Every structure is written in structure tokens, then in C-alpha cells.
Amino acid sequence: MSQITWLGPQDPFPTPSHNTDPDANVPGLIAVSDRIYPGQLLQAYQKGIFPWYSDNQPVLWWSPDPRMVLVPKNFKCSESLRKKIRQFCQDPQCEITVDDDFGAVIRACATSSRKDQDGTWITHEIMDAYTTFHEQGHAHSIALKEHGELIGGLYCVALGRMVFGESMFSYKPNASKIALAALSAWCIQNQVAMIDCQQETAHLRSLGAAPISREEFLRQLQISLNPSNIELPWTFDKNILTYWL
């Protein structure tokens, strides 16, 4: 009988298999824990595993097959989005800040409603864990502002030359798309081969993401985890968007 691993504070994650899951009734679920223990996020991402659960649940750790990814150069920048990007770049009241507003961005992602996904999965525990991850230099935020007010953005994780997209939000139409366009352009500039989108949604497909097998994802991940010369902290601004113009 199959069994999903229950992790204690010092237990290592199982290595995801491209052949089978621990429980065929819950495909992609790799492990469970009482909480997110210190050091667990880094270990999980290095193995292609991420947490996704709701309040009043244990922490559920996933490695889905297939895996949704966005090759940065395949980002679909439509003519209408290109027009919005041009307007954003030309407006002196509009700006992009990177890693200055991580707490505000993750809170906005947690409280924003969306068609494809329930924002409530970003629990207080998730916010605390990823804020610590950010302080350690592994998690990043991209915030779009207009007249100094937050209008959209995203947060992500970056290890070596691998970027893992986590969540986006928009208070104004197209703001999250512009944030993703900025991240994609930065990835192209820094030879990042793909952005992990984790799970398939119609919205991500419309922006150029596509599924690949878990086997291929894990292969690419191990290549991308090699040390890189990407400079920290991230320092780009809205001028990165001119790649799409």
C-alpha cells in the first residue's frame, strides 16, 4: 500500500519520481508536514518541490507531473499588452521596484481574488516563511506603482539560474502581466532558461506557459541550480520592459 512521507523537523524530502507518485489518488503530492520547518523551503525547491495548502490543513508538498513552465522568450506579449507597456514606460508616475516591497506584494497576492486560483492558499505561515526566504536572498518581489501606489506585481523564488514563479496580483488591468513581462525580460538578460509556473491554468497558457514532464523539469532544474554570476540584490527598473517594445 502506498504511503505519503510525513516529515519531521530534520527529515529529508523524498526525491520526486518521474514514474510514480506515493499515492495515485493524489497525483503530485510528495510529502506532508505539521509546519514549514526552518530550512525546509530551500531543500524543497532544490528538489523541485513546493508547498501548497490551505488554512487548517497540514503543509502539503507537491511535485506535479506534468509541470507548467514558461520559457522567457516565449512570453506572449500581445499588441494590446505592448501598448500598455509602452504607456507604462512613458508615464513618469509609473515605476517598478524590485525587492523593496516584498511584504506588501505577498500580502496583496494573498488577498487578491482570481478566476483560476483561490488566493487563500497563501496562509500566514506561507507569508512568514517566504518573507524569511526573501531576507535570505532567495525570494524576490516585483512591484508596479503609479503615483507611489501599488497597482500590481508578483513574487518568485530564484536559485542559481532557476526562477520559480509563485503568485501575481493586479489592482489595475494588465499590471500583473506587465510584472511578468519584466521578470521574463530579466530572465532573458540573465540566461535563465525557464520560469517554473508549477500548475497549469488557462491564464498562464495565454501568456505562453506550457507543460513539460516532471522528468524533464527535474533534469533542467539540476542544470540550473549550478552557481551563477547573477548579481544580488536584483536592481532592475521599468526600463527592462523595453525588451518587448
Coordinates of C-alpha atoms in Angstrom, one line a residue:
M1 CA 0.0 0.0 0.0
S2 CA 1.4 3.4 -1.0
Q3 CA 2.2 5.9 1.7
I4 CA 3.0 9.6 1.6
T5 CA 6.0 10.7 3.6
W6 CA 5.3 12.6 6.8
L7 CA 8.2 14.9 7.5
G8 CA 9.6 15.8 10.9
P9 CA 11.9 18.8 11.5
Q10 CA 15.1 17.0 10.4
D11 CA 13.7 14.7 7.8
P12 CA 14.9 15.0 4.2
F13 CA 12.4 15.3 1.3
P14 CA 11.9 12.2 -0.8
T15 CA 13.2 12.5 -4.4
P16 CA 10.3 13.0 -6.8
S17 CA 10.0 10.2 -9.3
H18 CA 9.0 10.6 -12.9
N19 CA 7.4 7.2 -12.8
T20 CA 5.1 7.0 -9.8
D21 CA 3.6 9.1 -7.0
P22 CA 3.4 7.9 -3.5
D23 CA -0.5 7.9 -3.7
A24 CA -2.1 7.6 -7.2
N25 CA -5.2 9.1 -5.8
V26 CA -3.4 12.4 -5.1
P27 CA -1.0 12.8 -8.0
G28 CA 1.9 15.1 -7.3
L29 CA 1.6 15.1 -3.5
I30 CA 5.1 14.1 -2.3
A31 CA 5.1 14.7 1.4
V32 CA 3.3 16.3 4.4
S33 CA 4.5 18.1 7.5
D34 CA 3.0 19.8 10.5
R35 CA 4.5 23.1 9.6
I36 CA 7.2 24.7 7.4
Y37 CA 10.3 24.0 9.4
P38 CA 13.5 26.2 9.2
G39 CA 15.5 25.2 6.1
Q40 CA 12.7 23.2 4.5
L41 CA 11.9 25.7 1.7
L42 CA 15.4 25.6 0.4
Q43 CA 15.6 21.8 0.5
A44 CA 12.2 21.6 -1.2
Y45 CA 13.0 23.9 -4.1
Q46 CA 16.3 22.3 -4.7
K47 CA 14.3 19.1 -5.4
G48 CA 11.5 20.7 -7.4
I49 CA 9.0 20.6 -4.6
F50 CA 6.8 23.4 -3.3
P51 CA 4.2 23.9 -0.6
W52 CA 0.5 24.4 -1.5
Y53 CA -2.2 24.0 1.1
S54 CA -5.0 25.9 2.9
D55 CA -5.5 27.1 6.5
N56 CA -6.4 24.3 8.9
Q57 CA -4.5 21.8 6.7
P58 CA -1.1 20.3 7.3
V59 CA 1.6 21.5 4.9
L60 CA 1.2 19.7 1.6
W61 CA 4.4 19.4 -0.5
W62 CA 3.9 18.9 -4.3
S63 CA 5.9 18.0 -7.4
P64 CA 3.3 17.7 -10.2
D65 CA 3.6 15.8 -13.4
P66 CA 3.4 17.5 -15.9
R67 CA 4.9 20.7 -14.7
M68 CA 3.8 24.1 -16.1
V69 CA 6.8 26.3 -17.2
L70 CA 7.3 29.5 -19.1
V71 CA 10.4 29.8 -21.4
P72 CA 11.0 33.5 -21.0
K73 CA 11.4 34.2 -24.7
N74 CA 8.1 32.5 -25.3
F75 CA 6.2 35.1 -23.2
K76 CA 3.3 36.2 -25.3
C77 CA 3.4 39.9 -25.5
S78 CA 0.2 40.8 -27.4
E79 CA -0.1 44.1 -29.3
S80 CA -2.6 45.3 -26.7
L81 CA -0.1 44.5 -23.9
R82 CA 2.7 46.0 -25.8
K83 CA 0.7 49.2 -25.9
K84 CA 0.1 49.1 -22.2
I85 CA 3.8 48.5 -21.6
R86 CA 4.7 51.5 -23.8
Q87 CA 2.3 53.7 -21.9
F88 CA 3.7 52.5 -18.6
C89 CA 7.3 53.2 -19.6
Q90 CA 6.4 56.6 -20.9
D91 CA 4.5 57.7 -17.8
P92 CA 6.9 59.3 -15.3
Q93 CA 4.4 58.5 -12.5
C94 CA 4.8 54.8 -13.1
E95 CA 7.7 52.7 -11.8
I96 CA 8.8 49.2 -11.0
T97 CA 10.5 48.5 -7.7
V98 CA 12.4 45.2 -7.1
D99 CA 12.6 43.7 -3.6
D100 CA 11.6 47.0 -1.9
D101 CA 8.0 45.9 -1.1
F102 CA 8.1 42.1 -0.6
G103 CA 5.7 42.1 2.4
A104 CA 3.2 44.3 0.6
V105 CA 3.4 42.2 -2.6
I106 CA 2.9 38.9 -0.9
R107 CA 0.0 40.3 1.2
A108 CA -1.6 41.6 -1.9
C109 CA -1.2 38.2 -3.6
A110 CA -2.8 36.5 -0.6
T111 CA -5.8 38.7 -0.5
S112 CA -6.5 39.2 -4.3
S113 CA -9.4 37.2 -5.8
R114 CA -8.7 35.4 -9.1
K115 CA -10.5 33.1 -11.5
D116 CA -8.0 30.3 -11.8
Q117 CA -6.8 30.1 -8.2
D118 CA -8.0 30.8 -4.7
G119 CA -5.7 33.3 -3.1
T120 CA -6.4 31.8 0.4
W121 CA -3.6 29.2 -0.1
I122 CA -1.1 31.9 0.8
T123 CA -1.5 31.4 4.6
H124 CA 0.1 33.5 7.3
E125 CA 2.6 30.7 7.7
I126 CA 3.4 30.9 4.0
M127 CA 3.8 34.7 4.2
D128 CA 6.2 34.3 7.2
A129 CA 8.2 31.5 5.6
Y130 CA 8.7 33.3 2.2
T131 CA 9.5 36.6 4.0
T132 CA 12.3 34.8 5.7
F133 CA 13.3 33.3 2.4
H134 CA 13.4 36.8 0.9
E135 CA 15.6 38.0 3.8
Q136 CA 17.9 35.2 3.0
G137 CA 18.1 36.4 -0.7
H138 CA 16.1 33.5 -2.2
A139 CA 12.7 35.2 -2.8
H140 CA 12.1 38.4 -4.7
S141 CA 9.3 40.8 -5.4
I142 CA 8.4 42.9 -8.4
A143 CA 6.1 45.8 -7.6
L144 CA 4.4 48.1 -10.1
K145 CA 3.5 51.6 -8.7
E146 CA 1.5 54.5 -10.1
H147 CA 1.8 57.8 -8.2
G148 CA 3.5 55.9 -5.5
E149 CA 0.6 53.5 -5.0
L150 CA 0.9 49.7 -5.5
I151 CA -1.1 48.6 -8.6
G152 CA 0.3 45.1 -9.3
G153 CA 3.2 42.7 -9.0
L154 CA 4.5 39.3 -8.3
Y155 CA 6.8 37.4 -6.1
C156 CA 9.1 34.5 -7.0
V157 CA 12.0 32.3 -5.8
A158 CA 15.4 32.2 -7.5
L159 CA 18.1 29.6 -7.0
G160 CA 21.1 29.6 -9.4
R161 CA 19.7 30.2 -12.8
M162 CA 16.2 28.8 -11.9
V163 CA 13.2 31.1 -11.2
F164 CA 10.1 29.8 -9.6
G165 CA 7.0 32.0 -10.1
E166 CA 4.8 32.0 -7.0
S167 CA 1.9 34.4 -7.3
M168 CA 0.8 37.6 -9.1
F169 CA -1.8 40.2 -8.4
S170 CA -3.4 43.2 -10.2
Y171 CA -5.2 46.2 -8.8
K172 CA -5.3 47.7 -12.3
P173 CA -5.9 45.8 -15.6
N174 CA -2.7 44.2 -17.0
A175 CA -0.5 45.1 -14.1
S176 CA 0.4 41.5 -13.3
K177 CA 1.1 40.8 -16.9
I178 CA 3.5 43.8 -17.0
A179 CA 5.2 42.4 -13.9
L180 CA 5.6 39.0 -15.6
A181 CA 6.9 40.7 -18.8
A182 CA 9.5 42.5 -16.7
L183 CA 10.5 39.2 -15.0
S184 CA 10.7 37.4 -18.4
A185 CA 12.9 40.1 -19.8
W186 CA 15.2 40.0 -16.8
C187 CA 15.4 36.2 -17.2
I188 CA 16.3 36.5 -20.9
Q189 CA 19.0 39.1 -19.9
N190 CA 20.4 36.7 -17.3
Q191 CA 20.2 33.4 -19.3
V192 CA 17.5 31.9 -17.2
A193 CA 16.1 29.0 -19.2
M194 CA 12.7 28.8 -17.7
I195 CA 10.3 30.1 -15.1
D196 CA 8.5 27.4 -13.1
C197 CA 4.8 28.1 -13.0
Q198 CA 4.0 25.0 -11.0
Q199 CA 0.4 24.3 -12.0
E200 CA -1.4 24.7 -15.3
T201 CA -4.0 27.4 -15.7
A202 CA -5.7 29.0 -18.7
H203 CA -4.3 32.4 -17.7
L204 CA -0.7 31.0 -17.8
R205 CA -1.3 29.3 -21.1
S206 CA -2.5 32.5 -22.6
L207 CA 0.8 34.1 -21.5
G208 CA 3.0 31.4 -23.2
A209 CA 3.5 28.9 -20.5
A210 CA 3.3 25.2 -21.4
P211 CA 3.5 21.8 -19.6
I212 CA 6.6 19.6 -19.6
S213 CA 7.1 16.3 -17.9
R214 CA 8.3 16.1 -14.4
E215 CA 11.3 14.2 -15.6
E216 CA 12.3 17.0 -17.9
F217 CA 11.6 19.6 -15.3
L218 CA 13.9 17.9 -12.8
R219 CA 16.6 17.5 -15.3
Q220 CA 16.5 21.2 -16.2
L221 CA 16.4 22.1 -12.5
Q222 CA 19.6 20.3 -11.7
I223 CA 21.4 22.0 -14.5
S224 CA 20.0 25.4 -13.5
L225 CA 20.9 25.0 -9.8
N226 CA 24.6 25.3 -10.6
P227 CA 26.1 28.5 -9.1
S228 CA 25.6 31.6 -11.3
N229 CA 27.1 35.0 -11.6
I230 CA 23.7 36.7 -11.4
E231 CA 24.2 39.8 -9.2
L232 CA 22.4 40.3 -5.9
P233 CA 20.5 42.2 -5.0
W234 CA 18.2 42.5 -8.0
T235 CA 18.3 46.1 -9.2
F236 CA 16.4 46.4 -12.5
D237 CA 13.7 49.0 -13.1
K238 CA 10.9 49.6 -15.7
N239 CA 13.5 50.1 -18.5
I240 CA 13.8 46.3 -18.6
L241 CA 10.4 46.3 -20.3
T242 CA 11.8 48.0 -23.5
Y243 CA 12.9 44.4 -24.5
W244 CA 9.3 43.9 -25.6
L245 CA 8.9 47.2 -27.5

